Each structure stands twice: as C-alpha cells, then as structure tokens.
Amino acid sequence: MIDVRCICAIGQRGQLGLNGQLPWEGNTDPLFVEDVTRFFALTMGHVLIAGPKTVASVPEFAFKDRTIDVIRSHENPEDVLKRYPGRRIFVGGGIAVWNVYAKYIQHWDVTRLPYDGEADRWFDPAWLVGGPLRTA
C-alpha cells in the first residue's frame, strides 16, 4: 500500500490562504517558525508532490533532502502516486490539489495556528473523509 499523507497548517477558523500565499506568511512568532521547521523535518527524505505554485515557494535547500515533484491537473493521481513505490508521499497543498488527492491521503497532520485574520481559501473538513469537495 502506498503511504500518502498531508501535513498542513490552518488558522483558527480553517484559514488556508490569502492572495495566493499563507495568510501568516513571514510571521516570525515562534509558533509559526516552529510549524515551518516541523514541516521540513517531517517531509525530509520523503516525496513531496504539489502544484507549480506550491513547488515554486519551496526554498532551494529543501530540494536536497527530499524528492519534489510538480504535479499537473491533467495527470491521473494514481499514475502520479505509482511513480514512488515504497515511498512516503506528502501531498502539498492548495484546494485544487487536495480536491483531487484527498481520497488517497491516509494520514492528515493538521496544525491549527494562532491566526484569526483574513483569508480567501479555507480548509474543507470533507477532505478528511473523502466526501464531497468544494471548488473554492
């Protein structure tokens, strides 16, 4: 069985994004820094698949100690996952990606951060059970 996981952070009300970024991007509060550090520690040595925007935001150092693959909407998710037999695969985020890959994710690691500000993208709890998914 393929080991497919997701690690993500959300705000207090499920906020995921704002204007194409994490709403708390650049916040130097220790809780936010710890979350980013934890993400890179947990994905180290594994596979990270994500859309082009997410991969473009990954710092250069991260490409040295994990396999990072840009996925496209026209690709069959099962074919993408089969590229990595025996590997742990983390599905990088965004609504469009999770709408397609949620049904394959066996483990969700969701951190709720102390952010309660604006957002234009929200976490959909239906992803956790592979239920009906929203488009925005």
PDB file of C-alpha atoms in Angstrom:
ATOM      1  CA  MET A   1       0.000   0.000   0.000  1.00  0.00           C
ATOM      2  CA  ILE A   2       1.239   3.469  -0.858  1.00  0.00           C
ATOM      3  CA  ASP A   3       1.799   5.736   2.165  1.00  0.00           C
ATOM      4  CA  VAL A   4       0.116   9.034   1.223  1.00  0.00           C
ATOM      5  CA  ARG A   5      -0.005  11.850   3.758  1.00  0.00           C
ATOM      6  CA  CYS A   6      -0.677  15.529   4.090  1.00  0.00           C
ATOM      7  CA  ILE A   7       0.836  17.975   6.531  1.00  0.00           C
ATOM      8  CA  CYS A   8      -0.657  21.438   6.623  1.00  0.00           C
ATOM      9  CA  ALA A   9      -1.424  24.380   8.852  1.00  0.00           C
ATOM     10  CA  ILE A  10      -4.686  26.242   9.168  1.00  0.00           C
ATOM     11  CA  GLY A  11      -5.823  29.315  11.052  1.00  0.00           C
ATOM     12  CA  GLN A  12      -8.250  29.303  13.980  1.00  0.00           C
ATOM     13  CA  ARG A  13     -11.264  29.214  11.656  1.00  0.00           C
ATOM     14  CA  GLY A  14      -9.725  26.964   8.997  1.00  0.00           C
ATOM     15  CA  GLN A  15      -7.990  29.698   7.016  1.00  0.00           C
ATOM     16  CA  LEU A  16      -5.597  28.323   4.395  1.00  0.00           C
ATOM     17  CA  GLY A  17      -4.698  31.109   2.024  1.00  0.00           C
ATOM     18  CA  LEU A  18      -4.881  34.766   1.201  1.00  0.00           C
ATOM     19  CA  ASN A  19      -3.964  36.220  -2.184  1.00  0.00           C
ATOM     20  CA  GLY A  20      -2.067  33.093  -3.197  1.00  0.00           C
ATOM     21  CA  GLN A  21       0.005  32.810  -0.015  1.00  0.00           C
ATOM     22  CA  LEU A  22      -0.323  31.516   3.502  1.00  0.00           C
ATOM     23  CA  PRO A  23      -2.139  34.284   5.408  1.00  0.00           C
ATOM     24  CA  TRP A  24       0.601  34.255   8.073  1.00  0.00           C
ATOM     25  CA  GLU A  25       3.497  34.173   5.561  1.00  0.00           C
ATOM     26  CA  GLY A  26       6.591  35.769   7.078  1.00  0.00           C
ATOM     27  CA  ASN A  27       5.277  35.760  10.653  1.00  0.00           C
ATOM     28  CA  THR A  28       8.308  35.341  12.932  1.00  0.00           C
ATOM     29  CA  ASP A  29       6.356  34.344  16.035  1.00  0.00           C
ATOM     30  CA  PRO A  30       7.987  31.153  17.395  1.00  0.00           C
ATOM     31  CA  LEU A  31       4.807  29.085  16.846  1.00  0.00           C
ATOM     32  CA  PHE A  32       4.772  29.914  13.136  1.00  0.00           C
ATOM     33  CA  VAL A  33       8.521  29.326  12.741  1.00  0.00           C
ATOM     34  CA  GLU A  34       8.201  26.001  14.593  1.00  0.00           C
ATOM     35  CA  ASP A  35       5.442  24.910  12.223  1.00  0.00           C
ATOM     36  CA  VAL A  36       7.596  25.548   9.144  1.00  0.00           C
ATOM     37  CA  THR A  37      10.573  23.802  10.761  1.00  0.00           C
ATOM     38  CA  ARG A  38       8.379  20.826  11.620  1.00  0.00           C
ATOM     39  CA  PHE A  39       7.095  20.615   8.036  1.00  0.00           C
ATOM     40  CA  PHE A  40      10.612  20.367   6.641  1.00  0.00           C
ATOM     41  CA  ALA A  41      11.676  17.883   9.335  1.00  0.00           C
ATOM     42  CA  LEU A  42       8.722  15.549   8.719  1.00  0.00           C
ATOM     43  CA  THR A  43       8.996  15.606   4.934  1.00  0.00           C
ATOM     44  CA  MET A  44      12.787  15.113   4.897  1.00  0.00           C
ATOM     45  CA  GLY A  45      13.791  12.011   2.979  1.00  0.00           C
ATOM     46  CA  HIS A  46      10.321  11.557   1.552  1.00  0.00           C
ATOM     47  CA  VAL A  47       8.412  12.675  -1.545  1.00  0.00           C
ATOM     48  CA  LEU A  48       6.540  15.966  -1.789  1.00  0.00           C
ATOM     49  CA  ILE A  49       4.124  16.310  -4.693  1.00  0.00           C
ATOM     50  CA  ALA A  50       2.463  19.664  -5.269  1.00  0.00           C
ATOM     51  CA  GLY A  51       1.256  22.040  -7.905  1.00  0.00           C
ATOM     52  CA  PRO A  52       3.597  24.509  -9.600  1.00  0.00           C
ATOM     53  CA  LYS A  53       2.802  27.455  -7.295  1.00  0.00           C
ATOM     54  CA  THR A  54       3.494  25.450  -4.135  1.00  0.00           C
ATOM     55  CA  VAL A  55       6.701  23.964  -5.535  1.00  0.00           C
ATOM     56  CA  ALA A  56       7.853  27.443  -6.591  1.00  0.00           C
ATOM     57  CA  SER A  57       7.530  28.553  -2.949  1.00  0.00           C
ATOM     58  CA  VAL A  58       9.731  25.726  -1.619  1.00  0.00           C
ATOM     59  CA  PRO A  59      13.165  27.017  -0.558  1.00  0.00           C
ATOM     60  CA  GLU A  60      16.141  25.744  -2.531  1.00  0.00           C
ATOM     61  CA  PHE A  61      17.630  23.835   0.427  1.00  0.00           C
ATOM     62  CA  ALA A  62      14.568  21.560   0.552  1.00  0.00           C
ATOM     63  CA  PHE A  63      15.303  20.072  -2.865  1.00  0.00           C
ATOM     64  CA  LYS A  64      18.482  18.464  -1.496  1.00  0.00           C
ATOM     65  CA  ASP A  65      16.912  16.129   1.061  1.00  0.00           C
ATOM     66  CA  ARG A  66      13.512  15.194  -0.352  1.00  0.00           C
ATOM     67  CA  THR A  67      12.092  14.327  -3.755  1.00  0.00           C
ATOM     68  CA  ILE A  68       9.901  17.157  -5.016  1.00  0.00           C
ATOM     69  CA  ASP A  69       7.626  16.607  -7.996  1.00  0.00           C
ATOM     70  CA  VAL A  70       5.436  19.182  -9.726  1.00  0.00           C
ATOM     71  CA  ILE A  71       2.030  17.692 -10.458  1.00  0.00           C
ATOM     72  CA  ARG A  72      -0.398  18.956 -13.079  1.00  0.00           C
ATOM     73  CA  SER A  73      -4.184  18.846 -13.216  1.00  0.00           C
ATOM     74  CA  HIS A  74      -4.216  16.680 -16.361  1.00  0.00           C
ATOM     75  CA  GLU A  75      -2.247  13.890 -14.640  1.00  0.00           C
ATOM     76  CA  ASN A  76      -4.014  10.840 -13.265  1.00  0.00           C
ATOM     77  CA  PRO A  77      -3.397  10.836  -9.472  1.00  0.00           C
ATOM     78  CA  GLU A  78      -2.992   7.064  -9.377  1.00  0.00           C
ATOM     79  CA  ASP A  79      -0.287   7.248 -12.041  1.00  0.00           C
ATOM     80  CA  VAL A  80       1.487  10.020 -10.106  1.00  0.00           C
ATOM     81  CA  LEU A  81       1.425   8.034  -6.856  1.00  0.00           C
ATOM     82  CA  LYS A  82       2.696   4.892  -8.620  1.00  0.00           C
ATOM     83  CA  ARG A  83       5.897   6.744  -9.514  1.00  0.00           C
ATOM     84  CA  TYR A  84       7.042   6.300  -5.913  1.00  0.00           C
ATOM     85  CA  PRO A  85       6.570   2.673  -4.855  1.00  0.00           C
ATOM     86  CA  GLY A  86       7.546   2.025  -1.251  1.00  0.00           C
ATOM     87  CA  ARG A  87       7.981   5.740  -0.513  1.00  0.00           C
ATOM     88  CA  ARG A  88       6.081   8.023   1.840  1.00  0.00           C
ATOM     89  CA  ILE A  89       4.380  10.695  -0.259  1.00  0.00           C
ATOM     90  CA  PHE A  90       3.264  14.053   1.129  1.00  0.00           C
ATOM     91  CA  VAL A  91       0.660  15.872  -0.933  1.00  0.00           C
ATOM     92  CA  GLY A  92       1.416  19.585  -0.916  1.00  0.00           C
ATOM     93  CA  GLY A  93      -1.408  21.902  -0.676  1.00  0.00           C
ATOM     94  CA  GLY A  94      -3.977  24.020  -2.104  1.00  0.00           C
ATOM     95  CA  ILE A  95      -7.635  23.442  -2.695  1.00  0.00           C
ATOM     96  CA  ALA A  96      -7.236  22.252  -6.295  1.00  0.00           C
ATOM     97  CA  VAL A  97      -4.671  19.604  -5.316  1.00  0.00           C
ATOM     98  CA  TRP A  98      -6.497  18.367  -2.227  1.00  0.00           C
ATOM     99  CA  ASN A  99      -9.804  18.177  -4.112  1.00  0.00           C
ATOM    100  CA  VAL A 100      -8.157  15.589  -6.365  1.00  0.00           C
ATOM    101  CA  TYR A 101      -5.825  13.782  -3.934  1.00  0.00           C
ATOM    102  CA  ALA A 102      -7.867  13.800  -0.685  1.00  0.00           C
ATOM    103  CA  LYS A 103      -9.324  10.361  -1.303  1.00  0.00           C
ATOM    104  CA  TYR A 104      -5.789   8.904  -1.466  1.00  0.00           C
ATOM    105  CA  ILE A 105      -4.486  10.594   1.703  1.00  0.00           C
ATOM    106  CA  GLN A 106      -4.432   8.161   4.614  1.00  0.00           C
ATOM    107  CA  HIS A 107      -2.970  10.478   7.240  1.00  0.00           C
ATOM    108  CA  TRP A 108      -3.732  14.169   7.719  1.00  0.00           C
ATOM    109  CA  ASP A 109      -1.424  16.131  10.039  1.00  0.00           C
ATOM    110  CA  VAL A 110      -3.196  19.456  10.547  1.00  0.00           C
ATOM    111  CA  THR A 111      -1.772  22.146  12.821  1.00  0.00           C
ATOM    112  CA  ARG A 112      -4.065  24.930  13.954  1.00  0.00           C
ATOM    113  CA  LEU A 113      -2.040  28.120  14.226  1.00  0.00           C
ATOM    114  CA  PRO A 114      -2.992  31.199  16.276  1.00  0.00           C
ATOM    115  CA  TYR A 115      -4.065  33.140  13.198  1.00  0.00           C
ATOM    116  CA  ASP A 116      -7.561  34.590  13.089  1.00  0.00           C
ATOM    117  CA  GLY A 117      -7.322  37.131  10.302  1.00  0.00           C
ATOM    118  CA  GLU A 118      -8.424  37.391   6.691  1.00  0.00           C
ATOM    119  CA  ALA A 119      -8.454  34.523   4.209  1.00  0.00           C
ATOM    120  CA  ASP A 120      -9.813  33.713   0.791  1.00  0.00           C
ATOM    121  CA  ARG A 121      -9.125  29.963   0.948  1.00  0.00           C
ATOM    122  CA  TRP A 122     -10.419  27.605   3.639  1.00  0.00           C
ATOM    123  CA  PHE A 123      -9.728  24.047   4.773  1.00  0.00           C
ATOM    124  CA  ASP A 124     -12.564  21.698   3.838  1.00  0.00           C
ATOM    125  CA  PRO A 125     -13.197  19.043   6.543  1.00  0.00           C
ATOM    126  CA  ALA A 126     -14.724  16.821   3.842  1.00  0.00           C
ATOM    127  CA  TRP A 127     -11.174  16.166   2.621  1.00  0.00           C
ATOM    128  CA  LEU A 128     -10.561  14.184   5.813  1.00  0.00           C
ATOM    129  CA  VAL A 129     -13.167  11.595   4.850  1.00  0.00           C
ATOM    130  CA  GLY A 130     -13.031  11.843   1.068  1.00  0.00           C
ATOM    131  CA  GLY A 131     -16.516  13.300   0.906  1.00  0.00           C
ATOM    132  CA  PRO A 132     -17.979  15.927  -1.424  1.00  0.00           C
ATOM    133  CA  LEU A 133     -15.472  18.664  -2.105  1.00  0.00           C
ATOM    134  CA  ARG A 134     -15.854  22.377  -2.695  1.00  0.00           C
ATOM    135  CA  THR A 135     -14.303  24.160  -5.647  1.00  0.00           C
ATOM    136  CA  ALA A 136     -13.326  27.380  -3.870  1.00  0.00           C
TER     137      ALA A 136
END
